[in-house]
Amino acid sequence: NAGVTQTPKFQVLKTGQSMTLQCAQDMNHEYMSWYRQDPGMGLRLIHYSVGAGITDQGEVPNGYNVSRSTTEDFPLRLLSAAPSQTSVYFCASSGLRGQERTNEKLFFGSGTQLSVL
Amino acid sequence: AQSVTQPDIHITVSEGASLELRCNYSYGATPYLFWYVQSPGQGLQLLLKYFSGDTLVQGIKGFEAEFKRSQSSFNLRKPSVHWSDAAEYFCAVGVGGYQKVTFGIGTKLQVIP
């Protein structure tokens, strides 16, 4: 199993550009989420999804869009990048389809380091 | 809404010494509590978790944590630190069955010979 795969690992954007951070998991997990990690601020939840077709906002959703058309994929879109979005982004998943929902651990991807100039 | 406080941003310990990392949470009911570790350039890995039952929880790599309801704390401990334990440690609290997990700001651990 590959687990949670994030692409790209590094990205540099200019202010105003758009891009999509990809996240895929092969563990049949229902729950997927996006976090950003900034020095001195820990990880902050951007958006999350509890299943295909269902998404919701986390703590810091402004400037980001998500969709969940399949169980496996949960892309994060930056429509117009801003320097304040320079960060390390982590995708995480948990929960097995068909099983009773419990607070299982989060499986994290290896991160995407994004710089917006 | 739930919150997590990790009061120590940096901690330095000597190899072989004991370690305690502090974590306090704020939540109205019994929370789901986690400790994660992040090595440089890596994603987060679960060390241990507490849902219910025995308040002393054993995790991987020789770590343990104790849930104290009266103090709203979930401190992480290790009796003897190894150089490979140098990393950043995050305490987290989860609410409900949908894994809406809130993380603390992290404690960076430095291990000196």
mmCIF file of C-alpha atoms in Angstrom:
data_model
loop_
_atom_site.group_PDB
_atom_site.id
_atom_site.type_symbol
_atom_site.label_atom_id
_atom_site.label_comp_id
_atom_site.label_asym_id
_atom_site.label_seq_id
_atom_site.Cartn_x
_atom_site.Cartn_y
_atom_site.Cartn_z
ATOM 1 C CA ASN A 1 0.000 0.000 0.000
ATOM 2 C CA ALA A 2 1.209 3.475 -0.854
ATOM 3 C CA GLY A 3 -0.856 5.079 1.925
ATOM 4 C CA VAL A 4 -1.449 8.815 1.416
ATOM 5 C CA THR A 5 0.286 10.288 -1.620
ATOM 6 C CA GLN A 6 0.699 14.015 -2.108
ATOM 7 C CA THR A 7 1.942 15.741 -5.234
ATOM 8 C CA PRO A 8 3.894 17.850 -5.895
ATOM 9 C CA LYS A 9 6.434 17.839 -3.053
ATOM 10 C CA PHE A 10 7.597 21.383 -3.822
ATOM 11 C CA GLN A 11 5.961 24.230 -5.694
ATOM 12 C CA VAL A 12 6.736 27.891 -6.274
ATOM 13 C CA LEU A 13 3.939 30.172 -7.442
ATOM 14 C CA LYS A 14 3.607 33.835 -8.272
ATOM 15 C CA THR A 15 0.929 35.882 -6.582
ATOM 16 C CA GLY A 16 -2.378 35.425 -8.376
ATOM 17 C CA GLN A 17 -1.571 32.079 -9.964
ATOM 18 C CA SER A 18 -3.789 29.096 -9.405
ATOM 19 C CA MET A 19 -2.858 25.507 -8.725
ATOM 20 C CA THR A 20 -4.137 22.235 -7.343
ATOM 21 C CA LEU A 21 -2.427 20.165 -4.695
ATOM 22 C CA GLN A 22 -3.194 16.510 -5.229
ATOM 23 C CA CYS A 23 -3.928 13.968 -2.509
ATOM 24 C CA ALA A 24 -4.761 10.315 -3.012
ATOM 25 C CA GLN A 25 -5.174 7.450 -0.559
ATOM 26 C CA ASP A 26 -5.456 3.737 -1.281
ATOM 27 C CA MET A 27 -6.743 2.597 2.125
ATOM 28 C CA ASN A 28 -10.465 2.977 1.391
ATOM 29 C CA HIS A 29 -10.681 5.682 4.060
ATOM 30 C CA GLU A 30 -13.872 7.706 4.363
ATOM 31 C CA TYR A 31 -12.333 10.707 6.034
ATOM 32 C CA MET A 32 -9.806 12.989 4.355
ATOM 33 C CA SER A 33 -8.515 16.376 5.369
ATOM 34 C CA TRP A 34 -6.070 19.143 4.520
ATOM 35 C CA TYR A 35 -3.860 20.913 7.040
ATOM 36 C CA ARG A 36 -1.356 23.695 6.705
ATOM 37 C CA GLN A 37 1.682 23.883 8.950
ATOM 38 C CA ASP A 38 3.311 27.196 9.781
ATOM 39 C CA PRO A 39 6.139 27.872 12.260
ATOM 40 C CA GLY A 40 4.821 28.559 15.736
ATOM 41 C CA MET A 41 1.235 27.750 14.735
ATOM 42 C CA GLY A 42 1.193 23.965 14.534
ATOM 43 C CA LEU A 43 -1.190 22.345 12.076
ATOM 44 C CA ARG A 44 -4.420 24.081 11.188
ATOM 45 C CA LEU A 45 -7.325 22.370 9.507
ATOM 46 C CA ILE A 46 -8.288 23.881 6.138
ATOM 47 C CA HIS A 47 -11.045 21.593 4.814
ATOM 48 C CA TYR A 48 -12.183 18.064 5.428
ATOM 49 C CA SER A 49 -14.433 15.449 3.899
ATOM 50 C CA VAL A 50 -16.325 12.570 5.497
ATOM 51 C CA GLY A 51 -17.053 10.837 2.212
ATOM 52 C CA ALA A 52 -17.456 11.283 -1.526
ATOM 53 C CA GLY A 53 -19.555 14.346 -2.296
ATOM 54 C CA ILE A 54 -19.324 15.722 1.259
ATOM 55 C CA THR A 55 -16.923 18.474 2.297
ATOM 56 C CA ASP A 56 -16.808 21.028 5.088
ATOM 57 C CA GLN A 57 -14.680 23.915 6.265
ATOM 58 C CA GLY A 58 -12.042 23.746 8.955
ATOM 59 C CA GLU A 59 -10.346 26.552 10.873
ATOM 60 C CA VAL A 60 -8.709 28.385 7.944
ATOM 61 C CA PRO A 61 -10.711 27.744 4.746
ATOM 62 C CA ASN A 62 -10.449 31.146 3.070
ATOM 63 C CA GLY A 63 -8.616 31.084 -0.254
ATOM 64 C CA TYR A 64 -8.959 27.325 -0.682
ATOM 65 C CA ASN A 65 -11.477 25.094 -2.417
ATOM 66 C CA VAL A 66 -11.924 21.339 -2.233
ATOM 67 C CA SER A 67 -14.061 18.657 -3.809
ATOM 68 C CA ARG A 68 -14.445 14.923 -3.215
ATOM 69 C CA SER A 69 -15.706 13.172 -6.315
ATOM 70 C CA THR A 70 -14.180 9.804 -5.392
ATOM 71 C CA THR A 71 -13.249 8.083 -2.142
ATOM 72 C CA GLU A 72 -9.588 8.037 -3.133
ATOM 73 C CA ASP A 73 -8.918 11.650 -4.118
ATOM 74 C CA PHE A 74 -9.203 14.954 -2.280
ATOM 75 C CA PRO A 75 -7.550 17.805 -4.211
ATOM 76 C CA LEU A 76 -6.961 21.235 -2.687
ATOM 77 C CA ARG A 77 -7.291 24.219 -5.034
ATOM 78 C CA LEU A 78 -5.746 27.632 -4.642
ATOM 79 C CA LEU A 79 -7.685 29.897 -7.005
ATOM 80 C CA SER A 80 -5.506 33.001 -6.644
ATOM 81 C CA ALA A 81 -2.373 32.370 -4.622
ATOM 82 C CA ALA A 82 -1.241 34.910 -2.039
ATOM 83 C CA PRO A 83 2.049 35.160 -0.114
ATOM 84 C CA SER A 84 0.106 34.359 3.077
ATOM 85 C CA GLN A 85 -0.491 30.899 1.637
ATOM 86 C CA THR A 86 3.205 30.078 1.737
ATOM 87 C CA SER A 87 3.231 27.015 3.963
ATOM 88 C CA VAL A 88 3.672 23.267 4.162
ATOM 89 C CA TYR A 89 0.472 21.442 3.324
ATOM 90 C CA PHE A 90 -0.426 18.013 4.641
ATOM 91 C CA CYS A 91 -3.188 15.717 3.535
ATOM 92 C CA ALA A 92 -4.466 13.124 6.009
ATOM 93 C CA SER A 93 -7.004 10.318 5.992
ATOM 94 C CA SER A 94 -8.638 7.942 8.453
ATOM 95 C CA GLY A 95 -11.602 5.630 8.916
ATOM 96 C CA LEU A 96 -12.481 2.524 6.959
ATOM 97 C CA ARG A 97 -15.564 2.417 4.774
ATOM 98 C CA GLY A 98 -18.172 0.050 6.102
ATOM 99 C CA GLN A 99 -16.822 -0.063 9.635
ATOM 100 C CA GLU A 100 -18.184 1.749 12.656
ATOM 101 C CA ARG A 101 -16.743 5.210 12.830
ATOM 102 C CA THR A 102 -14.217 5.606 15.574
ATOM 103 C CA ASN A 103 -11.470 8.063 16.185
ATOM 104 C CA GLU A 104 -8.773 6.114 14.450
ATOM 105 C CA LYS A 105 -5.424 7.678 13.856
ATOM 106 C CA LEU A 106 -4.770 10.031 11.003
ATOM 107 C CA PHE A 107 -2.501 8.809 8.220
ATOM 108 C CA PHE A 108 -0.472 11.686 6.838
ATOM 109 C CA GLY A 109 1.109 12.293 3.478
ATOM 110 C CA SER A 110 4.684 13.548 3.300
ATOM 111 C CA GLY A 111 3.648 17.129 2.608
ATOM 112 C CA THR A 112 3.813 19.785 -0.099
ATOM 113 C CA GLN A 113 6.053 22.775 0.473
ATOM 114 C CA LEU A 114 4.472 25.773 -1.264
ATOM 115 C CA SER A 115 6.078 29.177 -1.729
ATOM 116 C CA VAL A 116 4.090 32.097 -3.110
ATOM 117 C CA LEU A 117 6.217 35.017 -4.287
ATOM 118 C CA ALA B 1 -14.658 24.549 20.226
ATOM 119 C CA GLN B 2 -11.811 22.449 21.471
ATOM 120 C CA SER B 3 -8.262 23.744 21.911
ATOM 121 C CA VAL B 4 -4.837 22.398 22.816
ATOM 122 C CA THR B 5 -1.994 24.142 24.624
ATOM 123 C CA GLN B 6 1.597 22.994 24.508
ATOM 124 C CA PRO B 7 3.403 25.456 26.780
ATOM 125 C CA ASP B 8 6.952 24.433 25.832
ATOM 126 C CA ILE B 9 8.055 25.385 22.330
ATOM 127 C CA HIS B 10 11.597 24.011 22.697
ATOM 128 C CA ILE B 11 12.990 21.456 25.124
ATOM 129 C CA THR B 12 16.570 20.231 25.360
ATOM 130 C CA VAL B 13 17.443 17.036 27.213
ATOM 131 C CA SER B 14 20.554 14.928 27.512
ATOM 132 C CA GLU B 15 20.575 11.490 25.977
ATOM 133 C CA GLY B 16 19.513 8.960 28.592
ATOM 134 C CA ALA B 17 17.605 11.501 30.665
ATOM 135 C CA SER B 18 13.872 11.298 31.254
ATOM 136 C CA LEU B 19 11.427 13.406 29.261
ATOM 137 C CA GLU B 20 8.038 14.938 29.919
ATOM 138 C CA LEU B 21 6.211 17.032 27.331
ATOM 139 C CA ARG B 22 3.203 18.956 28.568
ATOM 140 C CA CYS B 23 -0.198 19.173 26.950
ATOM 141 C CA ASN B 24 -3.394 20.781 28.211
ATOM 142 C CA TYR B 25 -6.691 20.654 26.390
ATOM 143 C CA SER B 26 -9.971 22.486 26.549
ATOM 144 C CA TYR B 27 -13.153 20.619 25.736
ATOM 145 C CA GLY B 28 -16.514 20.204 27.435
ATOM 146 C CA ALA B 29 -16.648 16.420 27.376
ATOM 147 C CA THR B 30 -14.103 13.627 27.415
ATOM 148 C CA PRO B 31 -11.996 14.176 24.343
ATOM 149 C CA TYR B 32 -10.092 11.851 22.118
ATOM 150 C CA LEU B 33 -6.417 12.666 22.703
ATOM 151 C CA PHE B 34 -3.386 11.978 20.566
ATOM 152 C CA TRP B 35 0.337 12.518 20.465
ATOM 153 C CA TYR B 36 2.024 12.680 17.057
ATOM 154 C CA VAL B 37 5.707 12.985 16.204
ATOM 155 C CA GLN B 38 7.197 14.685 13.162
ATOM 156 C CA SER B 39 10.771 14.107 12.072
ATOM 157 C CA PRO B 40 12.365 16.803 9.869
ATOM 158 C CA GLY B 41 10.892 16.850 6.374
ATOM 159 C CA GLN B 42 8.385 14.136 7.197
ATOM 160 C CA GLY B 43 4.686 13.833 7.812
ATOM 161 C CA LEU B 44 3.264 13.107 11.242
ATOM 162 C CA GLN B 45 3.264 9.674 12.846
ATOM 163 C CA LEU B 46 0.962 8.622 15.676
ATOM 164 C CA LEU B 47 2.755 7.826 18.940
ATOM 165 C CA LEU B 48 -0.278 6.982 21.047
ATOM 166 C CA LYS B 49 -3.937 7.775 21.591
ATOM 167 C CA TYR B 50 -6.470 7.867 24.410
ATOM 168 C CA PHE B 51 -10.171 7.271 23.949
ATOM 169 C CA SER B 52 -11.353 5.779 27.231
ATOM 170 C CA GLY B 53 -10.408 3.277 29.925
ATOM 171 C CA ASP B 54 -6.990 3.101 31.510
ATOM 172 C CA THR B 55 -5.661 6.628 31.853
ATOM 173 C CA LEU B 56 -2.054 5.546 31.322
ATOM 174 C CA VAL B 57 -1.521 4.817 27.656
ATOM 175 C CA GLN B 58 1.465 3.063 26.132
ATOM 176 C CA GLY B 59 2.666 3.988 22.689
ATOM 177 C CA ILE B 60 5.381 3.205 20.213
ATOM 178 C CA LYS B 61 9.087 3.875 20.704
ATOM 179 C CA GLY B 62 8.814 3.547 24.494
ATOM 180 C CA PHE B 63 6.544 6.568 24.992
ATOM 181 C CA GLU B 64 3.619 6.741 27.381
ATOM 182 C CA ALA B 65 1.072 9.396 28.287
ATOM 183 C CA GLU B 66 -1.267 9.896 31.204
ATOM 184 C CA PHE B 67 -4.726 11.404 30.944
ATOM 185 C CA LYS B 68 -5.647 13.504 33.988
ATOM 186 C CA ARG B 69 -9.203 14.758 33.770
ATOM 187 C CA SER B 70 -8.893 16.986 36.840
ATOM 188 C CA GLN B 71 -5.985 18.851 35.267
ATOM 189 C CA SER B 72 -7.204 18.648 31.643
ATOM 190 C CA SER B 73 -3.789 17.295 30.788
ATOM 191 C CA PHE B 74 -2.303 14.582 28.620
ATOM 192 C CA ASN B 75 1.449 14.727 29.201
ATOM 193 C CA LEU B 76 3.860 12.590 27.212
ATOM 194 C CA ARG B 77 6.714 10.815 28.978
ATOM 195 C CA LYS B 78 9.707 8.670 28.198
ATOM 196 C CA PRO B 79 12.049 7.307 30.891
ATOM 197 C CA SER B 80 15.233 7.445 28.810
ATOM 198 C CA VAL B 81 15.600 9.578 25.700
ATOM 199 C CA HIS B 82 17.597 8.435 22.665
ATOM 200 C CA TRP B 83 19.238 10.733 20.123
ATOM 201 C CA SER B 84 16.765 9.474 17.508
ATOM 202 C CA ASP B 85 13.894 10.972 19.544
ATOM 203 C CA ALA B 86 14.901 14.461 18.425
ATOM 204 C CA ALA B 87 11.827 15.676 16.540
ATOM 205 C CA GLU B 88 8.773 17.855 16.926
ATOM 206 C CA TYR B 89 5.918 16.519 19.025
ATOM 207 C CA PHE B 90 2.289 17.500 18.624
ATOM 208 C CA CYS B 91 -0.552 16.956 21.038
ATOM 209 C CA ALA B 92 -3.995 16.822 19.445
ATOM 210 C CA VAL B 93 -7.642 16.549 20.459
ATOM 211 C CA GLY B 94 -10.366 14.969 18.333
ATOM 212 C CA VAL B 95 -14.076 15.574 18.559
ATOM 213 C CA GLY B 96 -16.842 13.261 17.446
ATOM 214 C CA GLY B 97 -16.634 10.480 14.920
ATOM 215 C CA TYR B 98 -15.405 12.579 12.047
ATOM 216 C CA GLN B 99 -11.860 13.152 13.137
ATOM 217 C CA LYS B 100 -12.049 16.925 13.362
ATOM 218 C CA VAL B 101 -8.694 17.043 15.041
ATOM 219 C CA THR B 102 -7.157 20.174 16.522
ATOM 220 C CA PHE B 103 -3.395 20.256 16.995
ATOM 221 C CA GLY B 104 -1.231 22.137 19.434
ATOM 222 C CA ILE B 105 1.619 24.309 18.173
ATOM 223 C CA GLY B 106 4.169 21.592 18.840
ATOM 224 C CA THR B 107 7.212 21.103 21.076
ATOM 225 C CA LYS B 108 10.583 20.768 19.401
ATOM 226 C CA LEU B 109 12.825 18.323 21.238
ATOM 227 C CA GLN B 110 16.590 18.575 21.025
ATOM 228 C CA VAL B 111 18.702 15.724 22.407
ATOM 229 C CA ILE B 112 22.300 16.454 23.367
ATOM 230 C CA PRO B 113 25.017 13.843 23.928
#
